[in-house]
Coordinates of C-alpha atoms and ligand atoms in Angstrom, one line a residue:
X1 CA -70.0 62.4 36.6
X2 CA -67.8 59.5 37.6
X3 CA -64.9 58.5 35.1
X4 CA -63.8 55.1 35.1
X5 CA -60.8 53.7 32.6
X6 CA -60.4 56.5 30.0
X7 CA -57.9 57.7 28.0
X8 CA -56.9 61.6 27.5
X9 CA -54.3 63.2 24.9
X10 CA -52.7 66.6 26.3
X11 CA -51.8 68.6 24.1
X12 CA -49.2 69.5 26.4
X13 CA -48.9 67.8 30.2
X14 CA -46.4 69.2 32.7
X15 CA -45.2 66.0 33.9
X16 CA -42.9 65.9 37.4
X17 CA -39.1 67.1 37.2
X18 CA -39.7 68.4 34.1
X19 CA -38.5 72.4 33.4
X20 CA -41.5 72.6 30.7
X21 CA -44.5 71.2 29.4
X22 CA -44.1 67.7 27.2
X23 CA -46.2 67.7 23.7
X24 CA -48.8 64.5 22.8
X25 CA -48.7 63.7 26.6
X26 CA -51.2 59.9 26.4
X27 CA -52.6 59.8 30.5
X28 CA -54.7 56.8 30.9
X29 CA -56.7 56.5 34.3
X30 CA -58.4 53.9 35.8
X31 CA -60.7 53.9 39.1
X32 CA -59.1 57.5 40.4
X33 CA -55.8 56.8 39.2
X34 CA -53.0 57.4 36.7
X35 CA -52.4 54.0 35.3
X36 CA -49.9 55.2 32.3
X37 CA -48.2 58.6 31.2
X38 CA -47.1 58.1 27.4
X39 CA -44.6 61.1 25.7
X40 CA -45.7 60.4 22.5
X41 CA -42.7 62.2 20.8
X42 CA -44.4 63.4 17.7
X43 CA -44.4 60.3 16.0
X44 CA -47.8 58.8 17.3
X45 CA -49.1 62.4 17.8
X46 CA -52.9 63.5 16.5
X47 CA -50.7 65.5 13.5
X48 CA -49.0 62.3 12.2
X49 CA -51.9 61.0 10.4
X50 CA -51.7 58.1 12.9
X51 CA -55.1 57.2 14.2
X52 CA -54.5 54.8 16.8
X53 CA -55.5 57.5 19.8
X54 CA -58.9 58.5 18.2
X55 CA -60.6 56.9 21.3
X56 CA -58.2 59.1 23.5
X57 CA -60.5 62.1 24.6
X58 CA -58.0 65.2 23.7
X59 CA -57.6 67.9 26.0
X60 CA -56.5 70.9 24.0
X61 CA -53.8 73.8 25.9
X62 CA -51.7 72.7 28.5
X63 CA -52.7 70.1 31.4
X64 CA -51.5 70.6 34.8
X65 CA -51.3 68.2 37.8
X66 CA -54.3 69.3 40.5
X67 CA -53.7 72.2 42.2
X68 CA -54.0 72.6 46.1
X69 CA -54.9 75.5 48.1
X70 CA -53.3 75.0 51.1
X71 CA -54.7 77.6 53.0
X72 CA -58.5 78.3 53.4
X73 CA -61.0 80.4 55.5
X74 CA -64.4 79.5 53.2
X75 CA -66.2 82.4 55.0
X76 CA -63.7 85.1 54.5
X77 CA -65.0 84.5 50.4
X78 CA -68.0 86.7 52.0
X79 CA -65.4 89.5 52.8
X80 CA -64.4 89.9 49.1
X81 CA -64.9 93.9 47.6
X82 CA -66.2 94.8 50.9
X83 CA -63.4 95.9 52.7
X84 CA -61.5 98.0 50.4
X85 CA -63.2 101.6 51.3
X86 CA -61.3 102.5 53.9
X87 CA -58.0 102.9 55.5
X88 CA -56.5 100.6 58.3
X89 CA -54.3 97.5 58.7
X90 CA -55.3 93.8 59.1
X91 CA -56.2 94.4 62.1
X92 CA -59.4 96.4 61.2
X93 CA -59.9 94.7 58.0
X94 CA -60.2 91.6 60.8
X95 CA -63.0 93.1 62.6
X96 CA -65.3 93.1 59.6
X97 CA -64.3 89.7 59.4
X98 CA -65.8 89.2 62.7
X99 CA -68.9 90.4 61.4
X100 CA -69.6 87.5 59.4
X101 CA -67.9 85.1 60.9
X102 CA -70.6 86.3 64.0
X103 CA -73.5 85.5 61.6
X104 CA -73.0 82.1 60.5
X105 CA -75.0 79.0 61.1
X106 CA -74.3 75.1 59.9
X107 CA -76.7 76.3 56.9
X108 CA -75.2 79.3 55.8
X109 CA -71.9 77.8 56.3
X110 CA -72.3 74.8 54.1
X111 CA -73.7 76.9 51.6
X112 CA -71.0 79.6 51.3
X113 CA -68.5 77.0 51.9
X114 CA -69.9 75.1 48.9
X115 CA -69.6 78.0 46.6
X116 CA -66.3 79.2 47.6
X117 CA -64.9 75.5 46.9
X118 CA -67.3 75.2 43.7
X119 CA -65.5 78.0 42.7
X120 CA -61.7 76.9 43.9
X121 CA -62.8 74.1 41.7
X122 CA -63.4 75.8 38.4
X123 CA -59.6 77.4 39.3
X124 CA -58.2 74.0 39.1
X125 CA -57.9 73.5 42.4
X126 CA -58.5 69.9 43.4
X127 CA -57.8 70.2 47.0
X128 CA -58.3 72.8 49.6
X129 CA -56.9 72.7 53.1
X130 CA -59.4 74.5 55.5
X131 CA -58.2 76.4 58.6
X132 CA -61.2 75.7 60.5
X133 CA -62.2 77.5 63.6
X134 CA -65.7 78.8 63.6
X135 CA -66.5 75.6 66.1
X136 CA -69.1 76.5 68.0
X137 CA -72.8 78.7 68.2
X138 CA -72.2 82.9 68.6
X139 CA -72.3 82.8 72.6
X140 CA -69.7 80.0 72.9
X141 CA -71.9 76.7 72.9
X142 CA -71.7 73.9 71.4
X143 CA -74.4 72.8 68.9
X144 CA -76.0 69.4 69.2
X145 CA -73.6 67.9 68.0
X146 CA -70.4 69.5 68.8
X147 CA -69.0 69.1 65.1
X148 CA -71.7 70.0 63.3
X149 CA -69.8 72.9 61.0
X150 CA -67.2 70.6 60.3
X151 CA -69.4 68.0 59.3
X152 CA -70.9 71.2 56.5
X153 CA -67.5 71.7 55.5
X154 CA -67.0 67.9 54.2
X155 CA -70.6 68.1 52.6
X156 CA -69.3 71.5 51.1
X157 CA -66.3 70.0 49.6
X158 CA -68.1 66.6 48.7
X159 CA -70.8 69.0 46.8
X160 CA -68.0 71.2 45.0
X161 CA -66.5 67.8 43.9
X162 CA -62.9 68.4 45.6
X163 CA -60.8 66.7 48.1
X164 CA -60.7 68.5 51.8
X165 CA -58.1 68.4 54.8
X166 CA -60.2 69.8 57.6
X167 CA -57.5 71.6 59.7
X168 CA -59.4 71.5 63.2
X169 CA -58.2 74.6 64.5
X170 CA -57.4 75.4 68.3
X171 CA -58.2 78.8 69.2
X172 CA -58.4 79.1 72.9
X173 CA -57.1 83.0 74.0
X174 CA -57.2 86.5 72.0
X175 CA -53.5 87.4 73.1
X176 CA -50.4 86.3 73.3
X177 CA -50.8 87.0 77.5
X178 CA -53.5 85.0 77.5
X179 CA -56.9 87.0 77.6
X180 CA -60.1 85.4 76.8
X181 CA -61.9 85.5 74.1
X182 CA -64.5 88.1 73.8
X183 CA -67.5 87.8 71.4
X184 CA -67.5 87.3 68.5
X185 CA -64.1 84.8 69.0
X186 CA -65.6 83.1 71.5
X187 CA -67.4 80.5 69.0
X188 CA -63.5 80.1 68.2
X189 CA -63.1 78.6 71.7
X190 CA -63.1 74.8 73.1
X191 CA -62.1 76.1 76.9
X192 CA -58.6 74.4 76.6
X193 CA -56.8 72.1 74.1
X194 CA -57.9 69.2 76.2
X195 CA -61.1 69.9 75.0
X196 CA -60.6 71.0 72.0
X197 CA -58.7 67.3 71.6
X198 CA -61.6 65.4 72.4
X199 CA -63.7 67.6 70.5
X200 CA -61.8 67.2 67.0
X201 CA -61.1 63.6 68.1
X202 CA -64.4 62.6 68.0
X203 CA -64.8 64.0 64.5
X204 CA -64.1 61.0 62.3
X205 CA -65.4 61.3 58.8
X206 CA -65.1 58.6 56.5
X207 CA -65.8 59.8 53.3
X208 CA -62.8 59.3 50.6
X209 CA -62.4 63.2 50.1
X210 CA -61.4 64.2 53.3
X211 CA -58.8 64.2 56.3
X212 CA -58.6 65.7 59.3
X213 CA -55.8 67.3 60.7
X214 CA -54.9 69.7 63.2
X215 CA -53.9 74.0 63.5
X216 CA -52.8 76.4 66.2
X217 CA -54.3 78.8 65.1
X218 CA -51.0 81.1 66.2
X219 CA -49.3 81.8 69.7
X220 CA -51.8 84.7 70.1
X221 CA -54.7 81.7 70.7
X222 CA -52.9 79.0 72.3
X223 CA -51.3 79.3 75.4
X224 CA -47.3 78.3 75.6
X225 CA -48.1 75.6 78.0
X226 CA -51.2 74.1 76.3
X227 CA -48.9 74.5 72.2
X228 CA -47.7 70.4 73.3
X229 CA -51.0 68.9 73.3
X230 CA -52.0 69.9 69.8
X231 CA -48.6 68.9 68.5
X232 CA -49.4 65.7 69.9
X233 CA -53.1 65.1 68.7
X234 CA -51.3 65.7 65.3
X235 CA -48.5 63.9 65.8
X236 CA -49.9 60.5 66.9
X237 CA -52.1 60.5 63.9
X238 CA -49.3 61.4 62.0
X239 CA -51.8 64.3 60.2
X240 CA -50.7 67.9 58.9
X241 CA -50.5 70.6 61.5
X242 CA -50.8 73.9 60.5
X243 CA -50.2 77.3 62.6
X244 CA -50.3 80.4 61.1
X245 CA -47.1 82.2 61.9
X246 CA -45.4 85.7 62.2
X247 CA -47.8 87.4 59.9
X248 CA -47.9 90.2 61.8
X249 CA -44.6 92.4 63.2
X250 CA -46.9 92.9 66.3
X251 CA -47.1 89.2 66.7
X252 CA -43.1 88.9 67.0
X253 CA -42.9 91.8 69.5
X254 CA -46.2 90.3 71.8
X255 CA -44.3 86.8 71.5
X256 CA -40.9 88.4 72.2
X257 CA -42.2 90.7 75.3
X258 CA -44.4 87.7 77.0
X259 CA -41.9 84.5 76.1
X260 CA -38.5 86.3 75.6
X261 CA -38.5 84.6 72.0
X262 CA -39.9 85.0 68.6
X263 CA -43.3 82.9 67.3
X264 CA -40.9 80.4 65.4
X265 CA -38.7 79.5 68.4
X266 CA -41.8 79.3 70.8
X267 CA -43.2 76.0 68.3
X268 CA -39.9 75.0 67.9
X269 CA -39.6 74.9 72.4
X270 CA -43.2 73.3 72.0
X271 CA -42.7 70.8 69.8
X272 CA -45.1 72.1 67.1
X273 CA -42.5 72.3 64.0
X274 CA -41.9 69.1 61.9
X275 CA -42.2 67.4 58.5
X276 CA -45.7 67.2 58.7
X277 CA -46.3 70.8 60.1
X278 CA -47.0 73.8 58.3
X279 CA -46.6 77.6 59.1
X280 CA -48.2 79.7 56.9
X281 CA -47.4 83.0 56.1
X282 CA -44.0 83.3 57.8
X283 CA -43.9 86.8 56.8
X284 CA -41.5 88.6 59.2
X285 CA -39.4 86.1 60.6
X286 CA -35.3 86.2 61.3
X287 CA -33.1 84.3 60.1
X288 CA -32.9 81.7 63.5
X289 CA -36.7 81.4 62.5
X290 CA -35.4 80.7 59.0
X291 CA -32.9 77.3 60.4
X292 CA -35.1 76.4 62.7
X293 CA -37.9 76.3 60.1
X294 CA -35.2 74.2 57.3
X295 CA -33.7 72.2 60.5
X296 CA -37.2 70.5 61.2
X297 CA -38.7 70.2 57.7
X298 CA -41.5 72.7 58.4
X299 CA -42.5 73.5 55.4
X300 CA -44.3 76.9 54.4
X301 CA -47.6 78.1 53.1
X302 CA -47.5 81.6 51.3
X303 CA -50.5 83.6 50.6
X304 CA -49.1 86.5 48.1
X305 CA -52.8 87.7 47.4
X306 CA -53.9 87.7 50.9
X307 CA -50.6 89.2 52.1
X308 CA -51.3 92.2 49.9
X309 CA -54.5 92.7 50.2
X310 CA -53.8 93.0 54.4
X311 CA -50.9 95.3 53.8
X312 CA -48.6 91.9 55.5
X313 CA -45.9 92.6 53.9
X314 CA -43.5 90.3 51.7
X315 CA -42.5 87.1 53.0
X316 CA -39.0 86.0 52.1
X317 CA -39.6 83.0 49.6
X318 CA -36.8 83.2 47.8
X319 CA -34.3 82.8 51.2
X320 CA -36.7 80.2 52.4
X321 CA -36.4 78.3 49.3
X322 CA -32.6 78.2 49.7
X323 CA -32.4 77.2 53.0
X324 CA -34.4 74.0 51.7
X325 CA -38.0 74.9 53.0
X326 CA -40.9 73.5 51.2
X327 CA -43.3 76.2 49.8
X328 CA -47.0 75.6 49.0
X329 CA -49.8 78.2 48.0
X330 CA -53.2 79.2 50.0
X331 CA -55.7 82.2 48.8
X332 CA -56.0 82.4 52.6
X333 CA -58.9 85.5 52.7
X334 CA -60.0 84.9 48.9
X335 CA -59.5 88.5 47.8
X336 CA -58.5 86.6 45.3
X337 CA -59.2 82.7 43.9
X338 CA -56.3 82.1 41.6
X339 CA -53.2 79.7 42.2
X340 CA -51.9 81.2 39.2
X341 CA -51.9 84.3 40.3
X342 CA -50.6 83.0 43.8
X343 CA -48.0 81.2 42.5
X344 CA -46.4 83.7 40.0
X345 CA -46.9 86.5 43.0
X346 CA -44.0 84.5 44.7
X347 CA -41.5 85.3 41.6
X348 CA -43.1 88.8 41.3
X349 CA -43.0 89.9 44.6
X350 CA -39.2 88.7 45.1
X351 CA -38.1 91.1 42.4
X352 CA -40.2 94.1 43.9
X353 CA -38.2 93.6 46.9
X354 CA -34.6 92.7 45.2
X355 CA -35.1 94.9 41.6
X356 CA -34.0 91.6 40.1
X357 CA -35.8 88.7 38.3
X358 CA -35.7 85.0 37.7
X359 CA -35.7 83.9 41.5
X360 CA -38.2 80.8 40.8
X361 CA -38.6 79.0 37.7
X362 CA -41.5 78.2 36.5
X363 CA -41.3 74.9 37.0
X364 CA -41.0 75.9 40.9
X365 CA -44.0 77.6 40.7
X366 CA -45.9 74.6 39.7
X367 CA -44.4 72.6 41.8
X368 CA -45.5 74.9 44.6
X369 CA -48.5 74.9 43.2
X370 CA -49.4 71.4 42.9
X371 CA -47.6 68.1 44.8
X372 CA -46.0 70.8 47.3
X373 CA -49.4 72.1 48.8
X374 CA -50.8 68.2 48.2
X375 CA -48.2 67.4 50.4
X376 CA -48.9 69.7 52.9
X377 CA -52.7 68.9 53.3
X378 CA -51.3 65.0 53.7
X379 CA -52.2 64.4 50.4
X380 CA -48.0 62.5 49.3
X381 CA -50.3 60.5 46.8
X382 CA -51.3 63.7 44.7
X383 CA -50.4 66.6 42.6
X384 CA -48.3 64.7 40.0
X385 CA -48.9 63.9 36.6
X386 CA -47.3 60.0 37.3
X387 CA -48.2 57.0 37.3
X388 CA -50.0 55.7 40.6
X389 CA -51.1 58.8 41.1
X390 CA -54.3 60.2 42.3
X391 CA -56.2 61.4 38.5
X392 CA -56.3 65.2 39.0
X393 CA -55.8 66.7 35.5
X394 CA -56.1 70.0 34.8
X395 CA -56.5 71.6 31.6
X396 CA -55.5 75.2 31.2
X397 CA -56.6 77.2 27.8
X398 CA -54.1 78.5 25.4
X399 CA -55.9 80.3 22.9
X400 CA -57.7 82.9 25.1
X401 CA -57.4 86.6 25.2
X402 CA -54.7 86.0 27.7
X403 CA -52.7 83.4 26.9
X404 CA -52.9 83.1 22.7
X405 CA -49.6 83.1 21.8
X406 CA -47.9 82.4 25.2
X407 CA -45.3 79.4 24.7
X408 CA -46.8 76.0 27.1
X409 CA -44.2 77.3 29.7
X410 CA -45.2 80.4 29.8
X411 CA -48.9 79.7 31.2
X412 CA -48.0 80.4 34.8
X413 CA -46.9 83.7 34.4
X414 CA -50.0 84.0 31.8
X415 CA -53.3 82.7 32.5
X416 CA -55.8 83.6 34.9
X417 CA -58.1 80.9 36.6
X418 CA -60.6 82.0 34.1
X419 CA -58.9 80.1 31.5
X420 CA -59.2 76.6 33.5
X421 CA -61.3 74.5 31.0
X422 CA -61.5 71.1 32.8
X423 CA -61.0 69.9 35.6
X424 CA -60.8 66.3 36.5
X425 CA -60.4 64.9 40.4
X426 CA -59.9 61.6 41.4
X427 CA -60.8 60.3 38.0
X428 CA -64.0 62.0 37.7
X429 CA -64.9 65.5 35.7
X430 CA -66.1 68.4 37.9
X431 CA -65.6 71.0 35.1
X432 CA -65.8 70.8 31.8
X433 CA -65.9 73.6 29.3
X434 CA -65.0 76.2 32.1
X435 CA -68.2 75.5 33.7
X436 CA -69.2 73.7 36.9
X437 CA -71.0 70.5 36.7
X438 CA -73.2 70.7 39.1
X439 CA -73.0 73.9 41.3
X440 CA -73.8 77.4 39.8
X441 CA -71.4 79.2 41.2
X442 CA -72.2 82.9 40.0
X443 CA -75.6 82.3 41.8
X444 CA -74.8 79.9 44.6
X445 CA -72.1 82.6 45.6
X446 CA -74.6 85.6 45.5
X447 CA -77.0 84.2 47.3
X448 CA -75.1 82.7 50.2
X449 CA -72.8 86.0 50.7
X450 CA -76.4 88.1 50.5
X451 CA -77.5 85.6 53.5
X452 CA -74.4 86.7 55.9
X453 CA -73.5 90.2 54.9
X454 CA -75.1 93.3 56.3
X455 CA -77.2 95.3 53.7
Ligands
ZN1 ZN1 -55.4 82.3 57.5

């Protein structure tokens, strides 16, 4: 439903720089925009008998900017409860990955892409940043036409009513030595990043909701020599580059016993680092990866939920945040859809490791949340409550089971994406009363994971 010029009264907005949510917050928006942002200080309020706001539509509980998930694998949404039986390590938790990821077509990809971003969307999240690599058909060729899954992935995101960076990914070997991919990777594969350059360069949507930018997908699938020539797709169209980065301790050691040097320093030789590149995970790096990382303005993606869920590890946000490194937030394998819960797993984990709290406020967290992961999916214009910004508004409940009685400020440490009541993108609503507007997404999700999952 598009929204043009309309008026909204939060109850409480978390507005930029701010440590805490303002009361009797007036947000105007016109065509996609903020237009004003009004503190109205308790004297105008809706409990000072002052009517001059009835045409403001109010949004009760506590209005956030959009959040961005800047770290997606739609498919992996398929994975969710099914891989929890056994033992193992990401490593064998990846080869059931491989399963679906081996049974996917343009069809069953837009449709269980759809529902995994429906559902990002009733979690507030207003933009998702997809790592994209399932290119090609099962044996390694390319479909008609050569983009077809990443041309689902816009229609997914344009159906779920949210705002997509397509991260074309470049996934050319299965080792750091360089083997080939075997099946099922090798629908990953372009041949060489020449190709995969002219491939993702001829993919030029020009729908509002969506960029394109670039990944390695780490220095396991692209070669040293070949690391330069995705840097400089990226770089001459000035779009995010992402790389996933030292996840793994085996990744560091590969790295180190092939190169001589760790992941981090390997980008850094190959020009991949920068202010408009992101590594995510970062989960085992040293502290050279650490000033190499603040000295280039790479900023960092953490997925806490994912991290867990593969037995990662704990990635050192709080030192990263010191040396000046931007953080943003993905839910990576979607064990889990929640930027609340990603964002407050980034305080929590830091005081499992240290036995201390209060590493992050929680105005850090929403930050991370929010304009940081915006930022990091080329997005500078979003993620703000502020004037001239994009109109993402979204309106968290504060009289639920979980968060009645939790002070405004409070709601990041509180609420679950269950209590998400609206959601508003680019001026128009996509959720209202905690409901989808026009996806089912109980159903559309069950039905598109029964398509691509063995019985
Ligand atoms: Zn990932």
């Amino acid at each position: 439903m598009p929204v043009t010029a309309t008026r909204w009264l939060a109850e409480y907005a978390w507005l930029p720089e701010h440590a805490e949510p303002t009361p009797d917050v007036l947000i105007e928006t016109d065509g996609g925009r903020i237009t004003a942002v009004t503190p109205l200080l308790g004297a105008h309020g809706p409990d000072a008998g002052v009517d001059v706001y009835a045409d403001a539509v109010p949004l009760p509980g506590l209005t956030v900017p959009g959040l961005a998930n800047a770290h997606s694998h739609a498919f992996h949404r398929a994975l969710r409860g099914r891989t929890h039986g056994g033992r193992g390590d990401f490593w064998t938790w990846r080869d059931q990955m491989y399963g679906v990821a081996d049974r996917l077509d343009p069809d069953t990809y837009l449709a269980l892409a759809r529902a995994a971003y429906a559902e990002m969307a009733l979690a507030g999240v207003t933009c998702v940043g997809e790592f994209h690599y399932l290119h090609h058909r099962p044996d390694g060729g390319a479909y008609d036409d050569p983009n077809e899954m990443s041309a689902a992935l816009v229609e997914a995101a344009a159906h779920a009513g949210i705002r997509l960076t397509l991260l074309d990914t470049c996934y050319l070997t299965s080792t750091v030595d360089g083997q080939a991919l075997a099946s099922p990777q090798r629908r990953f594969g372009d041949g060489d990043a020449s190709r995969w350059a002219q491939r993702a360069g001829a993919f030029q949507p020009t729908d509002a909701h969506v960029r394109v930018g670039a990944a390695v997908h780490s220095v396991r699938a692209v070669p040293a020599d070949q690391l330069s020539t995705v840097a400089e797709w990226a770089g001459e169209r000035q779009a995010p580059l992402h790389v996933h980065l030292s996840e793994q301790p085996a990744e560091n050691d590969e790295c180190r016993a092939v190169h001589g040097r760790s992941p981090t320093a390997l980008l850094a030789e190959h020009g991949v680092l920068g202010p408009n590149t992101t590594a995510v995970h970062t989960t085992h790096p040293t502290s050279a990866d650490l000033t190499l990382l603040a000295d280039s303005r790479t900023g960092v993606c953490l997925c806490p939920t994912t991290e867990r869920d593969l037995a990662d590890g704990i990635g050192p946000a709080r030192l990263m945040a010191e040396a000046g490194i931007r953080l943003s937030l993905g839910s990576d394998s979607h064990a889990v859809i929640d930027l609340f819960e990603e964002a407050r797993a980034v305080e929590l984990d830091e005081r499992l490791r240290t036995r201390r709290r209060g590493h992050f406020t929680p105005a850090d967290l929403v930050t991370a949340a929010s304009s940081a992961g915006h930022a990091a999916l080329g997005w500078a214009d979003a993620g703000r409550i502020a004037v001239g910004a994009r109109a993402d508004l979204v309106t968290v409940r504060l009289d639920s089971a979980r968060t009645a009685g939790v002070p405004p400020v409070g709601a990041f440490f509180a609420a679950t994406a269950a209590d998400v009541e609206q959601v508003v993108v680019d001026g128009r609503l996509v959720v209202a009363e905690g409901r989808h507007l026009s996806v089912d997404v109980p159903a559309e999700l069950s039905a598109a994971i029964e398509a691509v999952t063995p019985r």
